[in-house]
PDB file of C-alpha atoms and ligand atoms in Angstrom:
ATOM      1  CA  MET A1364       0.129  -0.084   0.072  1.00 90.00           C
ATOM      2  CA  ASP A1365       1.241   3.285  -1.142  1.00 96.00           C
ATOM      3  CA  SER A1366      -0.510   5.643   0.969  1.00 97.00           C
ATOM      4  CA  LYS A1367       1.015   9.155  -0.571  1.00 98.00           C
ATOM      5  CA  LYS A1368      -0.524   8.113  -3.556  1.00 98.00           C
ATOM      6  CA  LEU A1369      -4.075   7.222  -2.105  1.00 98.00           C
ATOM      7  CA  GLN A1370      -3.502  10.545  -0.579  1.00 98.00           C
ATOM      8  CA  ALA A1371      -2.993  12.032  -3.994  1.00 98.00           C
ATOM      9  CA  ILE A1372      -5.672  10.034  -5.525  1.00 98.00           C
ATOM     10  CA  HIS A1373      -7.818  11.074  -2.775  1.00 98.00           C
ATOM     11  CA  GLU A1374      -7.030  14.917  -3.379  1.00 98.00           C
ATOM     12  CA  LEU A1375      -7.747  14.475  -7.324  1.00 98.00           C
ATOM     13  CA  ILE A1376     -11.091  12.524  -6.175  1.00 98.00           C
ATOM     14  CA  LYS A1377     -12.287  15.810  -4.221  1.00 98.00           C
ATOM     15  CA  SER A1378     -11.310  18.261  -6.332  1.00 98.00           C
ATOM     16  CA  TYR A1379     -13.516  17.026  -9.420  1.00 98.00           C
ATOM     17  CA  LYS A1380     -16.973  17.277  -9.594  1.00 98.00           C
ATOM     18  CA  THR A1381     -17.434  14.892 -12.988  1.00 98.00           C
ATOM     19  CA  ILE A1382     -15.248  11.198 -12.749  1.00 98.00           C
ATOM     20  CA  ILE A1383     -15.347   8.950 -15.669  1.00 98.00           C
ATOM     21  CA  ILE A1384     -14.303   5.139 -14.900  1.00 98.00           C
ATOM     22  CA  PHE A1385     -12.994   3.468 -17.610  1.00 98.00           C
ATOM     23  CA  PRO A1386     -12.446  -0.624 -17.187  1.00 98.00           C
ATOM     24  CA  HIS A1387     -10.767  -2.594 -20.007  1.00 96.00           C
ATOM     25  CA  GLN A1388     -12.352  -4.068 -22.909  1.00 95.00           C
ATOM     26  CA  ARG A1389     -14.102  -7.211 -22.684  1.00 91.00           C
ATOM     27  CA  PRO A1390     -14.423  -6.123 -18.775  1.00 95.00           C
ATOM     28  CA  ASP A1391     -14.580  -9.115 -16.396  1.00 94.00           C
ATOM     29  CA  GLY A1392     -16.114  -9.138 -12.629  1.00 96.00           C
ATOM     30  CA  ASP A1393     -13.061  -7.379 -11.004  1.00 98.00           C
ATOM     31  CA  ALA A1394     -12.806  -4.555 -13.759  1.00 98.00           C
ATOM     32  CA  MET A1395     -16.684  -3.916 -13.432  1.00 98.00           C
ATOM     33  CA  GLY A1396     -16.773  -4.538  -9.592  1.00 98.00           C
ATOM     34  CA  THR A1397     -13.877  -2.079  -9.137  1.00 98.00           C
ATOM     35  CA  ALA A1398     -15.675   0.609 -11.709  1.00 98.00           C
ATOM     36  CA  PHE A1399     -19.055   0.614  -9.730  1.00 98.00           C
ATOM     37  CA  GLY A1400     -17.934   0.065  -6.332  1.00 98.00           C
ATOM     38  CA  LEU A1401     -15.816   3.395  -6.780  1.00 98.00           C
ATOM     39  CA  LYS A1402     -18.870   5.020  -8.458  1.00 98.00           C
ATOM     40  CA  HIS A1403     -21.072   4.425  -5.899  1.00 98.00           C
ATOM     41  CA  MET A1404     -18.837   5.114  -3.078  1.00 98.00           C
ATOM     42  CA  ILE A1405     -17.693   8.745  -4.518  1.00 98.00           C
ATOM     43  CA  GLU A1406     -21.582   9.423  -5.493  1.00 98.00           C
ATOM     44  CA  ALA A1407     -22.559   8.499  -1.851  1.00 98.00           C
ATOM     45  CA  SER A1408     -19.931  10.190  -0.294  1.00 98.00           C
ATOM     46  CA  PHE A1409     -19.948  13.503  -2.343  1.00 98.00           C
ATOM     47  CA  GLN A1410     -23.422  14.816  -3.306  1.00 96.00           C
ATOM     48  CA  ASP A1411     -22.567  17.245  -5.690  1.00 96.00           C
ATOM     49  CA  LYS A1412     -20.087  15.147  -8.041  1.00 98.00           C
ATOM     50  CA  THR A1413     -21.533  12.667 -11.062  1.00 98.00           C
ATOM     51  CA  VAL A1414     -19.525   9.864 -11.826  1.00 98.00           C
ATOM     52  CA  TYR A1415     -19.917   7.887 -14.893  1.00 98.00           C
ATOM     53  CA  VAL A1416     -18.687   4.216 -15.747  1.00 98.00           C
ATOM     54  CA  VAL A1417     -18.154   4.047 -19.861  1.00 98.00           C
ATOM     55  CA  GLY A1418     -16.936   1.551 -21.872  1.00 97.00           C
ATOM     56  CA  GLU A1419     -18.014  -2.212 -22.995  1.00 96.00           C
ATOM     57  CA  SER A1420     -20.806  -3.841 -21.160  1.00 93.00           C
ATOM     58  CA  SER A1421     -20.962  -7.724 -20.901  1.00 91.00           C
ATOM     59  CA  GLU A1422     -24.131  -9.758 -19.605  1.00 89.00           C
ATOM     60  CA  PHE A1423     -22.140 -11.387 -16.734  1.00 90.00           C
ATOM     61  CA  THR A1424     -20.984  -8.057 -15.162  1.00 95.00           C
ATOM     62  CA  SER A1425     -24.869  -6.529 -15.947  1.00 96.00           C
ATOM     63  CA  PHE A1426     -25.256  -7.884 -12.492  1.00 95.00           C
ATOM     64  CA  ILE A1427     -23.380  -5.173 -11.188  1.00 96.00           C
ATOM     65  CA  GLY A1428     -23.959  -2.441 -13.482  1.00 97.00           C
ATOM     66  CA  VAL A1429     -24.270  -1.385 -16.919  1.00 98.00           C
ATOM     67  CA  PRO A1430     -21.908   1.382 -18.427  1.00 97.00           C
ATOM     68  CA  ASP A1431     -23.317   4.530 -19.254  1.00 97.00           C
ATOM     69  CA  VAL A1432     -23.236   5.907 -22.901  1.00 96.00           C
ATOM     70  CA  LEU A1433     -21.913   8.978 -23.148  1.00 95.00           C
ATOM     71  CA  GLU A1434     -22.228  10.753 -26.229  1.00 93.00           C
ATOM     72  CA  GLU A1435     -20.973  14.351 -25.803  1.00 91.00           C
ATOM     73  CA  ASP A1436     -16.853  13.970 -25.930  1.00 93.00           C
ATOM     74  CA  ASN A1437     -17.112  17.444 -24.145  1.00 94.00           C
ATOM     75  CA  ILE A1438     -17.843  16.171 -20.713  1.00 96.00           C
ATOM     76  CA  PHE A1439     -14.855  14.377 -20.802  1.00 97.00           C
ATOM     77  CA  ALA A1440     -12.767  17.436 -21.374  1.00 96.00           C
ATOM     78  CA  ASP A1441     -13.211  18.721 -17.727  1.00 95.00           C
ATOM     79  CA  ALA A1442     -13.386  15.273 -16.242  1.00 98.00           C
ATOM     80  CA  LEU A1443     -11.162  13.242 -13.561  1.00 98.00           C
ATOM     81  CA  GLY A1444     -10.640  10.029 -15.420  1.00 98.00           C
ATOM     82  CA  ILE A1445      -9.986   6.935 -13.661  1.00 98.00           C
ATOM     83  CA  LEU A1446      -8.813   3.934 -15.387  1.00 98.00           C
ATOM     84  CA  VAL A1447      -8.933   0.496 -13.780  1.00 98.00           C
ATOM     85  CA  ASP A1448      -7.617  -3.058 -13.689  1.00 97.00           C
ATOM     86  CA  THR A1449      -5.817  -2.508 -16.932  1.00 96.00           C
ATOM     87  CA  ALA A1450      -2.047  -3.161 -17.580  1.00 92.00           C
ATOM     88  CA  ASN A1451      -1.779  -2.225 -21.186  1.00 91.00           C
ATOM     89  CA  ILE A1452      -3.664   1.419 -22.395  1.00 93.00           C
ATOM     90  CA  ASP A1453      -4.695   0.410 -25.471  1.00 92.00           C
ATOM     91  CA  ARG A1454      -6.840  -2.166 -23.925  1.00 92.00           C
ATOM     92  CA  MET A1455      -8.816   0.137 -22.781  1.00 93.00           C
ATOM     93  CA  GLY A1456     -12.881   0.042 -23.317  1.00 90.00           C
ATOM     94  CA  ASP A1457     -13.187   3.615 -24.526  1.00 95.00           C
ATOM     95  CA  GLU A1458     -10.577   5.568 -25.683  1.00 95.00           C
ATOM     96  CA  ARG A1459     -11.804   8.852 -24.521  1.00 97.00           C
ATOM     97  CA  PHE A1460      -9.548   8.783 -21.375  1.00 97.00           C
ATOM     98  CA  LYS A1461      -7.113  10.814 -23.355  1.00 97.00           C
ATOM     99  CA  LEU A1462     -10.006  13.920 -23.249  1.00 97.00           C
ATOM    100  CA  CYS A1463      -9.916  13.577 -19.665  1.00 98.00           C
ATOM    101  CA  GLU A1464      -8.290  16.709 -17.967  1.00 97.00           C
ATOM    102  CA  LYS A1465      -6.271  14.571 -15.451  1.00 98.00           C
ATOM    103  CA  THR A1466      -6.168  10.610 -15.340  1.00 98.00           C
ATOM    104  CA  ILE A1467      -5.248   7.935 -12.014  1.00 98.00           C
ATOM    105  CA  LYS A1468      -4.705   4.424 -13.170  1.00 98.00           C
ATOM    106  CA  ILE A1469      -5.608   1.958 -10.252  1.00 98.00           C
ATOM    107  CA  ASP A1470      -4.426  -1.581 -11.101  1.00 97.00           C
ATOM    108  CA  HIS A1471      -2.993  -4.580  -9.522  1.00 96.00           C
ATOM    109  CA  HIS A1472      -1.398  -6.160 -12.766  1.00 93.00           C
ATOM    110  CA  ILE A1473       2.506  -6.369 -13.005  1.00 88.00           C
ATOM    111  CA  LYS A1474       3.327  -3.066 -14.996  1.00 91.00           C
ATOM    112  CA  VAL A1475       3.186  -3.306 -18.616  1.00 89.00           C
ATOM    113  CA  GLU A1476       3.639   0.134 -19.455  1.00 91.00           C
ATOM    114  CA  THR A1477       3.191   3.959 -17.444  1.00 95.00           C
ATOM    115  CA  TYR A1478       0.265   5.998 -17.695  1.00 95.00           C
ATOM    116  CA  GLY A1479      -1.809   8.206 -15.548  1.00 96.00           C
ATOM    117  CA  ASP A1480      -1.336  11.693 -13.628  1.00 98.00           C
ATOM    118  CA  VAL A1481      -1.096   9.212 -10.554  1.00 98.00           C
ATOM    119  CA  GLU A1482      -0.326   5.858 -11.414  1.00 98.00           C
ATOM    120  CA  TYR A1483      -1.292   3.178  -8.570  1.00 98.00           C
ATOM    121  CA  ILE A1484      -0.015  -0.166  -9.044  1.00 98.00           C
ATOM    122  CA  ASP A1485      -0.183  -2.702  -6.000  1.00 97.00           C
ATOM    123  CA  THR A1486       0.286  -6.295  -7.397  1.00 95.00           C
ATOM    124  CA  SER A1487       0.011  -7.571  -3.872  1.00 96.00           C
ATOM    125  CA  ARG A1488      -3.290  -7.255  -4.242  1.00 97.00           C
ATOM    126  CA  PRO A1489      -5.263 -10.369  -5.896  1.00 95.00           C
ATOM    127  CA  ALA A1490      -8.072  -7.949  -6.978  1.00 97.00           C
ATOM    128  CA  ALA A1491      -8.202  -4.103  -8.333  1.00 98.00           C
ATOM    129  CA  ALA A1492     -11.538  -3.767  -6.093  1.00 98.00           C
ATOM    130  CA  LEU A1493      -9.150  -4.217  -3.063  1.00 98.00           C
ATOM    131  CA  ILE A1494      -7.487  -1.109  -3.779  1.00 98.00           C
ATOM    132  CA  VAL A1495     -10.607   0.912  -3.703  1.00 98.00           C
ATOM    133  CA  LEU A1496     -10.800  -0.685  -0.038  1.00 98.00           C
ATOM    134  CA  ASP A1497      -7.340   0.498   0.416  1.00 98.00           C
ATOM    135  CA  LEU A1498      -8.678   3.773  -0.536  1.00 98.00           C
ATOM    136  CA  TYR A1499     -11.716   3.902   1.895  1.00 98.00           C
ATOM    137  CA  ASN A1500      -9.776   2.405   4.591  1.00 97.00           C
ATOM    138  CA  MET A1501      -7.397   5.155   4.563  1.00 98.00           C
ATOM    139  CA  PHE A1502     -10.056   8.201   4.844  1.00 98.00           C
ATOM    140  CA  LYS A1503     -13.115   6.726   6.020  1.00 96.00           C
ATOM    141  CA  GLU A1504     -14.066   9.768   7.286  1.00 97.00           C
ATOM    142  CA  ASP A1505     -14.391  11.228   3.850  1.00 98.00           C
ATOM    143  CA  TYR A1506     -16.199   8.099   2.223  1.00 98.00           C
ATOM    144  CA  ILE A1507     -19.620   6.119   2.712  1.00 98.00           C
ATOM    145  CA  LEU A1508     -19.630   2.927   1.611  1.00 98.00           C
ATOM    146  CA  THR A1509     -23.220   1.688   0.414  1.00 98.00           C
ATOM    147  CA  LYS A1510     -24.319  -1.539   0.008  1.00 98.00           C
ATOM    148  CA  ALA A1511     -24.294  -1.317  -3.607  1.00 98.00           C
ATOM    149  CA  ALA A1512     -20.810  -0.702  -3.404  1.00 98.00           C
ATOM    150  CA  ALA A1513     -19.964  -3.124  -1.499  1.00 98.00           C
ATOM    151  CA  ASP A1514     -21.675  -5.830  -3.588  1.00 98.00           C
ATOM    152  CA  ALA A1515     -19.804  -4.695  -6.454  1.00 98.00           C
ATOM    153  CA  LEU A1516     -16.552  -4.719  -5.088  1.00 98.00           C
ATOM    154  CA  PHE A1517     -17.407  -7.911  -3.481  1.00 98.00           C
ATOM    155  CA  PHE A1518     -18.550  -9.509  -6.973  1.00 98.00           C
ATOM    156  CA  GLY A1519     -14.872  -8.399  -8.112  1.00 98.00           C
ATOM    157  CA  ILE A1520     -13.051  -9.568  -5.564  1.00 98.00           C
ATOM    158  CA  LEU A1521     -15.058 -12.961  -5.673  1.00 97.00           C
ATOM    159  CA  THR A1522     -14.484 -13.053  -9.373  1.00 95.00           C
ATOM    160  CA  ASP A1523     -10.522 -12.180  -9.467  1.00 94.00           C
ATOM    161  CA  THR A1524      -9.768 -14.590  -6.406  1.00 95.00           C
ATOM    162  CA  GLY A1525     -11.808 -17.541  -7.483  1.00 91.00           C
ATOM    163  CA  ARG A1526     -13.643 -17.196  -4.431  1.00 96.00           C
ATOM    164  CA  PHE A1527     -10.572 -16.231  -2.265  1.00 97.00           C
ATOM    165  CA  LYS A1528      -8.690 -19.465  -3.140  1.00 90.00           C
ATOM    166  CA  TYR A1529      -5.960 -18.121  -5.349  1.00 86.00           C
ATOM    167  CA  SER A1530      -2.684 -17.336  -4.527  1.00 84.00           C
ATOM    168  CA  GLY A1531      -2.192 -13.586  -3.051  1.00 91.00           C
ATOM    169  CA  VAL A1532      -5.553 -14.133  -1.139  1.00 97.00           C
ATOM    170  CA  ASN A1533      -4.113 -13.345   2.751  1.00 97.00           C
ATOM    171  CA  GLY A1534      -5.339 -11.407   5.929  1.00 97.00           C
ATOM    172  CA  ASP A1535      -5.295  -7.904   4.157  1.00 96.00           C
ATOM    173  CA  THR A1536      -7.857  -9.576   1.584  1.00 98.00           C
ATOM    174  CA  PHE A1537     -10.126 -10.373   4.348  1.00 98.00           C
ATOM    175  CA  ARG A1538      -9.368  -7.334   6.495  1.00 97.00           C
ATOM    176  CA  ASN A1539     -10.956  -5.538   3.649  1.00 97.00           C
ATOM    177  CA  VAL A1540     -13.544  -7.605   3.172  1.00 98.00           C
ATOM    178  CA  ALA A1541     -14.930  -7.441   6.700  1.00 98.00           C
ATOM    179  CA  MET A1542     -15.481  -3.911   5.868  1.00 98.00           C
ATOM    180  CA  LEU A1543     -17.677  -4.895   3.262  1.00 98.00           C
ATOM    181  CA  TYR A1544     -19.846  -7.007   5.654  1.00 98.00           C
ATOM    182  CA  ASP A1545     -19.696  -4.043   8.003  1.00 97.00           C
ATOM    183  CA  SER A1546     -21.335  -1.852   4.972  1.00 97.00           C
ATOM    184  CA  GLY A1547     -24.174  -3.974   4.142  1.00 96.00           C
ATOM    185  CA  LEU A1548     -22.994  -6.344   1.894  1.00 98.00           C
ATOM    186  CA  ASP A1549     -25.265  -8.874   0.674  1.00 96.00           C
ATOM    187  CA  ALA A1550     -22.974 -11.567   0.166  1.00 98.00           C
ATOM    188  CA  GLY A1551     -25.742 -14.350  -0.564  1.00 98.00           C
ATOM    189  CA  GLU A1552     -27.240 -12.209  -3.531  1.00 97.00           C
ATOM    190  CA  VAL A1553     -24.096 -12.515  -4.783  1.00 97.00           C
ATOM    191  CA  TYR A1554     -22.878 -16.017  -4.472  1.00 98.00           C
ATOM    192  CA  ASP A1555     -26.618 -16.898  -5.881  1.00 97.00           C
ATOM    193  CA  TYR A1556     -26.144 -15.167  -8.821  1.00 96.00           C
ATOM    194  CA  LEU A1557     -22.751 -16.485  -9.360  1.00 94.00           C
ATOM    195  CA  ASP A1558     -23.654 -20.388  -8.893  1.00 93.00           C
ATOM    196  CA  THR A1559     -27.392 -19.557 -11.071  1.00 92.00           C
ATOM    197  CA  ARG A1560     -26.666 -21.685 -14.280  1.00 90.00           C
ATOM    198  CA  THR A1561     -28.631 -22.109 -17.295  1.00 92.00           C
ATOM    199  CA  GLU A1562     -29.088 -25.997 -18.320  1.00 96.00           C
ATOM    200  CA  ASN A1563     -27.512 -25.385 -22.070  1.00 96.00           C
ATOM    201  CA  PHE A1564     -24.350 -24.015 -20.067  1.00 96.00           C
ATOM    202  CA  THR A1565     -24.262 -27.028 -17.638  1.00 96.00           C
ATOM    203  CA  ARG A1566     -24.665 -29.466 -20.534  1.00 98.00           C
ATOM    204  CA  PHE A1567     -21.901 -27.490 -22.321  1.00 98.00           C
ATOM    205  CA  LYS A1568     -19.453 -27.893 -19.182  1.00 97.00           C
ATOM    206  CA  GLY A1569     -20.282 -31.809 -19.301  1.00 98.00           C
ATOM    207  CA  PHE A1570     -19.055 -31.429 -22.785  1.00 98.00           C
ATOM    208  CA  VAL A1571     -16.207 -30.119 -22.126  1.00 98.00           C
ATOM    209  CA  LEU A1572     -15.112 -32.572 -18.995  1.00 97.00           C
ATOM    210  CA  GLN A1573     -15.793 -35.503 -21.303  1.00 98.00           C
ATOM    211  CA  ASN A1574     -13.658 -34.040 -24.264  1.00 98.00           C
ATOM    212  CA  TYR A1575     -10.661 -32.110 -22.833  1.00 98.00           C
ATOM    213  CA  GLU A1576      -6.879 -33.144 -24.065  1.00 98.00           C
ATOM    214  CA  LYS A1577      -4.094 -33.224 -22.730  1.00 98.00           C
ATOM    215  CA  THR A1578      -0.253 -33.103 -23.789  1.00 98.00           C
ATOM    216  CA  GLU A1579       2.248 -35.271 -22.901  1.00 97.00           C
ATOM    217  CA  ASN A1580       3.773 -33.320 -19.792  1.00 97.00           C
ATOM    218  CA  GLY A1581      -0.031 -32.531 -18.564  1.00 97.00           C
ATOM    219  CA  VAL A1582      -1.091 -29.558 -20.214  1.00 98.00           C
ATOM    220  CA  VAL A1583      -4.705 -29.831 -20.119  1.00 98.00           C
ATOM    221  CA  TYR A1584      -6.681 -27.856 -22.588  1.00 98.00           C
ATOM    222  CA  PHE A1585     -10.118 -27.676 -24.593  1.00 98.00           C
ATOM    223  CA  LYS A1586     -10.571 -25.819 -27.799  1.00 98.00           C
ATOM    224  CA  ILE A1587     -14.050 -24.333 -27.996  1.00 98.00           C
ATOM    225  CA  LEU A1588     -14.686 -24.133 -31.447  1.00 96.00           C
ATOM    226  CA  PRO A1589     -17.360 -21.735 -32.753  1.00 95.00           C
ATOM    227  CA  LYS A1590     -19.545 -24.922 -33.665  1.00 96.00           C
ATOM    228  CA  TYR A1591     -19.715 -26.231 -30.115  1.00 97.00           C
ATOM    229  CA  LEU A1592     -21.257 -22.718 -29.136  1.00 96.00           C
ATOM    230  CA  GLU A1593     -24.082 -23.030 -31.712  1.00 96.00           C
ATOM    231  CA  GLU A1594     -24.918 -26.712 -30.765  1.00 97.00           C
ATOM    232  CA  PHE A1595     -24.849 -26.074 -27.064  1.00 97.00           C
ATOM    233  CA  ASP A1596     -26.587 -22.571 -27.695  1.00 97.00           C
ATOM    234  CA  VAL A1597     -24.018 -20.874 -25.162  1.00 96.00           C
ATOM    235  CA  ASN A1598     -22.449 -17.444 -25.790  1.00 92.00           C
ATOM    236  CA  LEU A1599     -18.456 -17.109 -25.416  1.00 92.00           C
ATOM    237  CA  GLU A1600     -18.364 -15.243 -21.989  1.00 86.00           C
ATOM    238  CA  GLU A1601     -19.806 -18.333 -20.371  1.00 88.00           C
ATOM    239  CA  ALA A1602     -18.032 -20.838 -22.015  1.00 95.00           C
ATOM    240  CA  THR A1603     -14.722 -19.202 -21.437  1.00 94.00           C
ATOM    241  CA  SER A1604     -15.919 -18.914 -17.935  1.00 90.00           C
ATOM    242  CA  LEU A1605     -15.023 -22.686 -17.404  1.00 95.00           C
ATOM    243  CA  VAL A1606     -10.740 -22.662 -17.690  1.00 95.00           C
ATOM    244  CA  ASN A1607     -10.529 -23.513 -13.968  1.00 91.00           C
ATOM    245  CA  GLU A1608     -12.631 -26.704 -14.485  1.00 96.00           C
ATOM    246  CA  LEU A1609      -9.468 -27.895 -16.433  1.00 98.00           C
ATOM    247  CA  GLY A1610      -7.263 -27.140 -13.758  1.00 96.00           C
ATOM    248  CA  LYS A1611      -8.143 -29.716 -11.197  1.00 95.00           C
ATOM    249  CA  PHE A1612      -6.354 -32.687 -12.193  1.00 96.00           C
ATOM    250  CA  LYS A1613      -3.230 -34.190 -10.424  1.00 95.00           C
ATOM    251  CA  ASP A1614       0.211 -33.676 -11.928  1.00 95.00           C
ATOM    252  CA  CYS A1615      -1.308 -31.174 -14.470  1.00 97.00           C
ATOM    253  CA  PRO A1616       0.094 -27.946 -13.376  1.00 97.00           C
ATOM    254  CA  ILE A1617      -0.922 -25.992 -16.768  1.00 98.00           C
ATOM    255  CA  TRP A1618      -4.145 -25.699 -18.158  1.00 98.00           C
ATOM    256  CA  ALA A1619      -5.538 -23.618 -21.521  1.00 98.00           C
ATOM    257  CA  LEU A1620      -8.939 -22.870 -22.931  1.00 98.00           C
ATOM    258  CA  PHE A1621      -9.092 -21.353 -26.409  1.00 98.00           C
ATOM    259  CA  ALA A1622     -11.731 -19.827 -27.886  1.00 97.00           C
ATOM    260  CA  GLU A1623     -12.469 -17.376 -31.258  1.00 96.00           C
ATOM    261  CA  TYR A1624     -13.687 -14.127 -30.109  1.00 91.00           C
ATOM    262  CA  GLU A1625     -14.007 -13.190 -33.728  1.00 86.00           C
ATOM    263  CA  GLU A1626     -13.280 -14.866 -37.159  1.00 82.00           C
ATOM    264  CA  GLY A1627      -9.480 -15.091 -36.936  1.00 82.00           C
ATOM    265  CA  ILE A1628      -8.957 -14.278 -33.414  1.00 93.00           C
ATOM    266  CA  VAL A1629      -7.997 -16.770 -31.675  1.00 97.00           C
ATOM    267  CA  ARG A1630      -7.227 -16.083 -27.577  1.00 97.00           C
ATOM    268  CA  CYS A1631      -6.539 -18.537 -25.048  1.00 96.00           C
ATOM    269  CA  ARG A1632      -6.725 -18.040 -21.119  1.00 97.00           C
ATOM    270  CA  LEU A1633      -3.865 -19.855 -19.658  1.00 97.00           C
ATOM    271  CA  ARG A1634      -3.704 -20.876 -16.331  1.00 97.00           C
ATOM    272  CA  SER A1635      -1.056 -22.280 -13.869  1.00 97.00           C
ATOM    273  CA  LYS A1636      -0.667 -24.199 -10.227  1.00 95.00           C
ATOM    274  CA  GLY A1637       2.955 -24.541 -10.791  1.00 95.00           C
ATOM    275  CA  PRO A1638       5.405 -22.227 -13.130  1.00 97.00           C
ATOM    276  CA  ALA A1639       4.544 -18.406 -13.854  1.00 97.00           C
ATOM    277  CA  ILE A1640       3.128 -18.704 -17.197  1.00 97.00           C
ATOM    278  CA  ASN A1641       2.858 -14.909 -17.984  1.00 94.00           C
ATOM    279  CA  GLU A1642       6.147 -14.906 -19.515  1.00 96.00           C
ATOM    280  CA  LEU A1643       4.602 -17.635 -21.674  1.00 97.00           C
ATOM    281  CA  ALA A1644       1.487 -15.578 -22.708  1.00 97.00           C
ATOM    282  CA  GLY A1645       3.914 -12.494 -23.153  1.00 96.00           C
ATOM    283  CA  LYS A1646       5.780 -14.526 -26.213  1.00 97.00           C
ATOM    284  CA  TYR A1647       1.676 -14.816 -27.790  1.00 97.00           C
ATOM    285  CA  ASP A1648       0.923 -11.576 -27.614  1.00 94.00           C
ATOM    286  CA  GLY A1649      -0.557 -11.466 -24.142  1.00 93.00           C
ATOM    287  CA  GLY A1650       0.248 -11.143 -20.394  1.00 90.00           C
ATOM    288  CA  GLY A1651      -1.222 -11.210 -17.091  1.00 86.00           C
ATOM    289  CA  HIS A1652      -0.225 -12.509 -13.727  1.00 85.00           C
ATOM    290  CA  ALA A1653       2.102 -15.531 -12.941  1.00 90.00           C
ATOM    291  CA  MET A1654      -0.651 -18.113 -12.326  1.00 91.00           C
ATOM    292  CA  ALA A1655      -3.529 -16.403 -14.675  1.00 91.00           C
ATOM    293  CA  SER A1656      -2.797 -15.181 -17.965  1.00 94.00           C
ATOM    294  CA  GLY A1657      -4.195 -14.407 -21.434  1.00 95.00           C
ATOM    295  CA  ALA A1658      -2.614 -15.073 -24.755  1.00 97.00           C
ATOM    296  CA  SER A1659      -3.555 -14.195 -28.336  1.00 96.00           C
ATOM    297  CA  LEU A1660      -2.777 -16.690 -31.072  1.00 95.00           C
ATOM    298  CA  GLY A1661      -5.123 -15.427 -34.202  1.00 93.00           C
ATOM    299  CA  THR A1662      -5.355 -18.707 -35.963  1.00 94.00           C
ATOM    300  CA  TRP A1663      -6.336 -22.513 -34.548  1.00 95.00           C
ATOM    301  CA  GLU A1664      -3.167 -23.495 -35.870  1.00 95.00           C
ATOM    302  CA  ARG A1665      -1.226 -21.482 -33.921  1.00 95.00           C
ATOM    303  CA  THR A1666      -2.664 -22.584 -30.617  1.00 97.00           C
ATOM    304  CA  GLU A1667      -0.174 -26.007 -31.307  1.00 97.00           C
ATOM    305  CA  LEU A1668       2.946 -23.810 -30.834  1.00 97.00           C
ATOM    306  CA  ILE A1669       1.810 -22.401 -27.533  1.00 98.00           C
ATOM    307  CA  LEU A1670       0.430 -25.920 -26.012  1.00 98.00           C
ATOM    308  CA  LYS A1671       4.217 -26.875 -27.236  1.00 98.00           C
ATOM    309  CA  ASP A1672       5.847 -24.297 -25.204  1.00 98.00           C
ATOM    310  CA  ALA A1673       3.423 -24.840 -22.579  1.00 98.00           C
ATOM    311  CA  ASP A1674       3.982 -28.705 -22.110  1.00 98.00           C
ATOM    312  CA  GLN A1675       7.916 -27.778 -22.211  1.00 98.00           C
ATOM    313  CA  LEU A1676       7.141 -25.816 -19.395  1.00 98.00           C
ATOM    314  CA  ALA A1677       5.298 -28.367 -17.575  1.00 98.00           C
ATOM    315  CA  LYS A1678       8.065 -30.841 -17.971  1.00 97.00           C
ATOM    316  CA  SER A1679      11.018 -28.534 -16.876  1.00 97.00           C
ATOM    317  CA  TYR A1680       8.832 -27.421 -13.769  1.00 97.00           C
ATOM    318  CA  LYS A1681       8.226 -31.434 -12.930  1.00 95.00           C
ATOM    319  CA  GLU A1682      11.840 -31.898 -13.312  1.00 94.00           C
ATOM    320  CA  GLY A1683      12.441 -29.513 -10.929  1.00 90.00           C
ATOM    321  CA  LEU A1684      10.230 -30.767  -8.357  1.00 74.00           C
TER     322      LEU A1684
HETATM  323 MN1  LIG B 158      -8.442  -7.884 -11.800  1.00 88.96          MN
END
């Protein structure tokens, strides 16, 4: 935690009437949870401020909130932009952060590039939403954490930590989460939402678990071909959320889930419970955390290349054990 920078963030928030929050493209639970948590917290605390969240919407995160559509570019000129959960600036969901008078970066990914008038990166936090709580905790007299803010932040923390299971979760995580419970969090509501599945999705999950593949040294993978989405009538977002189902096998330290996001744009979600995989992801136009990264392959043929590399990584990891 960097109290000096949190102070700088707090001063900027206080000094702007209009604040616009920018989550990354294809927003996940943490990007949206952080954005809406921050929005609700600031709006409840300062009656004279208007806070917008802009960028892409997603069905999964609509439970927490749907971004505003700001057609007038001039709203941005007098605003403070807060860019959350994003290491690469070209992944921002709305480019108009460039029009903002001042910008703040709040992120928990390993630094890829420097941006923002205040750049706050804390890789010790397993979700960006937890950084909002660091801010809240430091300036409790100035902020009000409402139930809506608590629910959004909890949604972000749960989804980015695999419900408190991933590495990086520690006492600080729970101390921050305790403040959410103290602020009226309805955890049951969030869990119920996350646990609700359609029957189509459940059938698709069964299909993945029957048909996954494995390399020689224990890289488990599955390729979500577009025809499967049609066959099972599930969307890409739902389908790719299954990534961790492939990580439950003994002696299989790495797993990957491939999908085609647009024609000719094949990406993978890469996960590990052994060797760090972010460097491997970097080699394929991606990146992320040591144990959870994403990579961009382009074509289906190129998936074999990353699988080969991942297999080697699994091999040397096992040999080194
Ligand atoms: Mn995150």
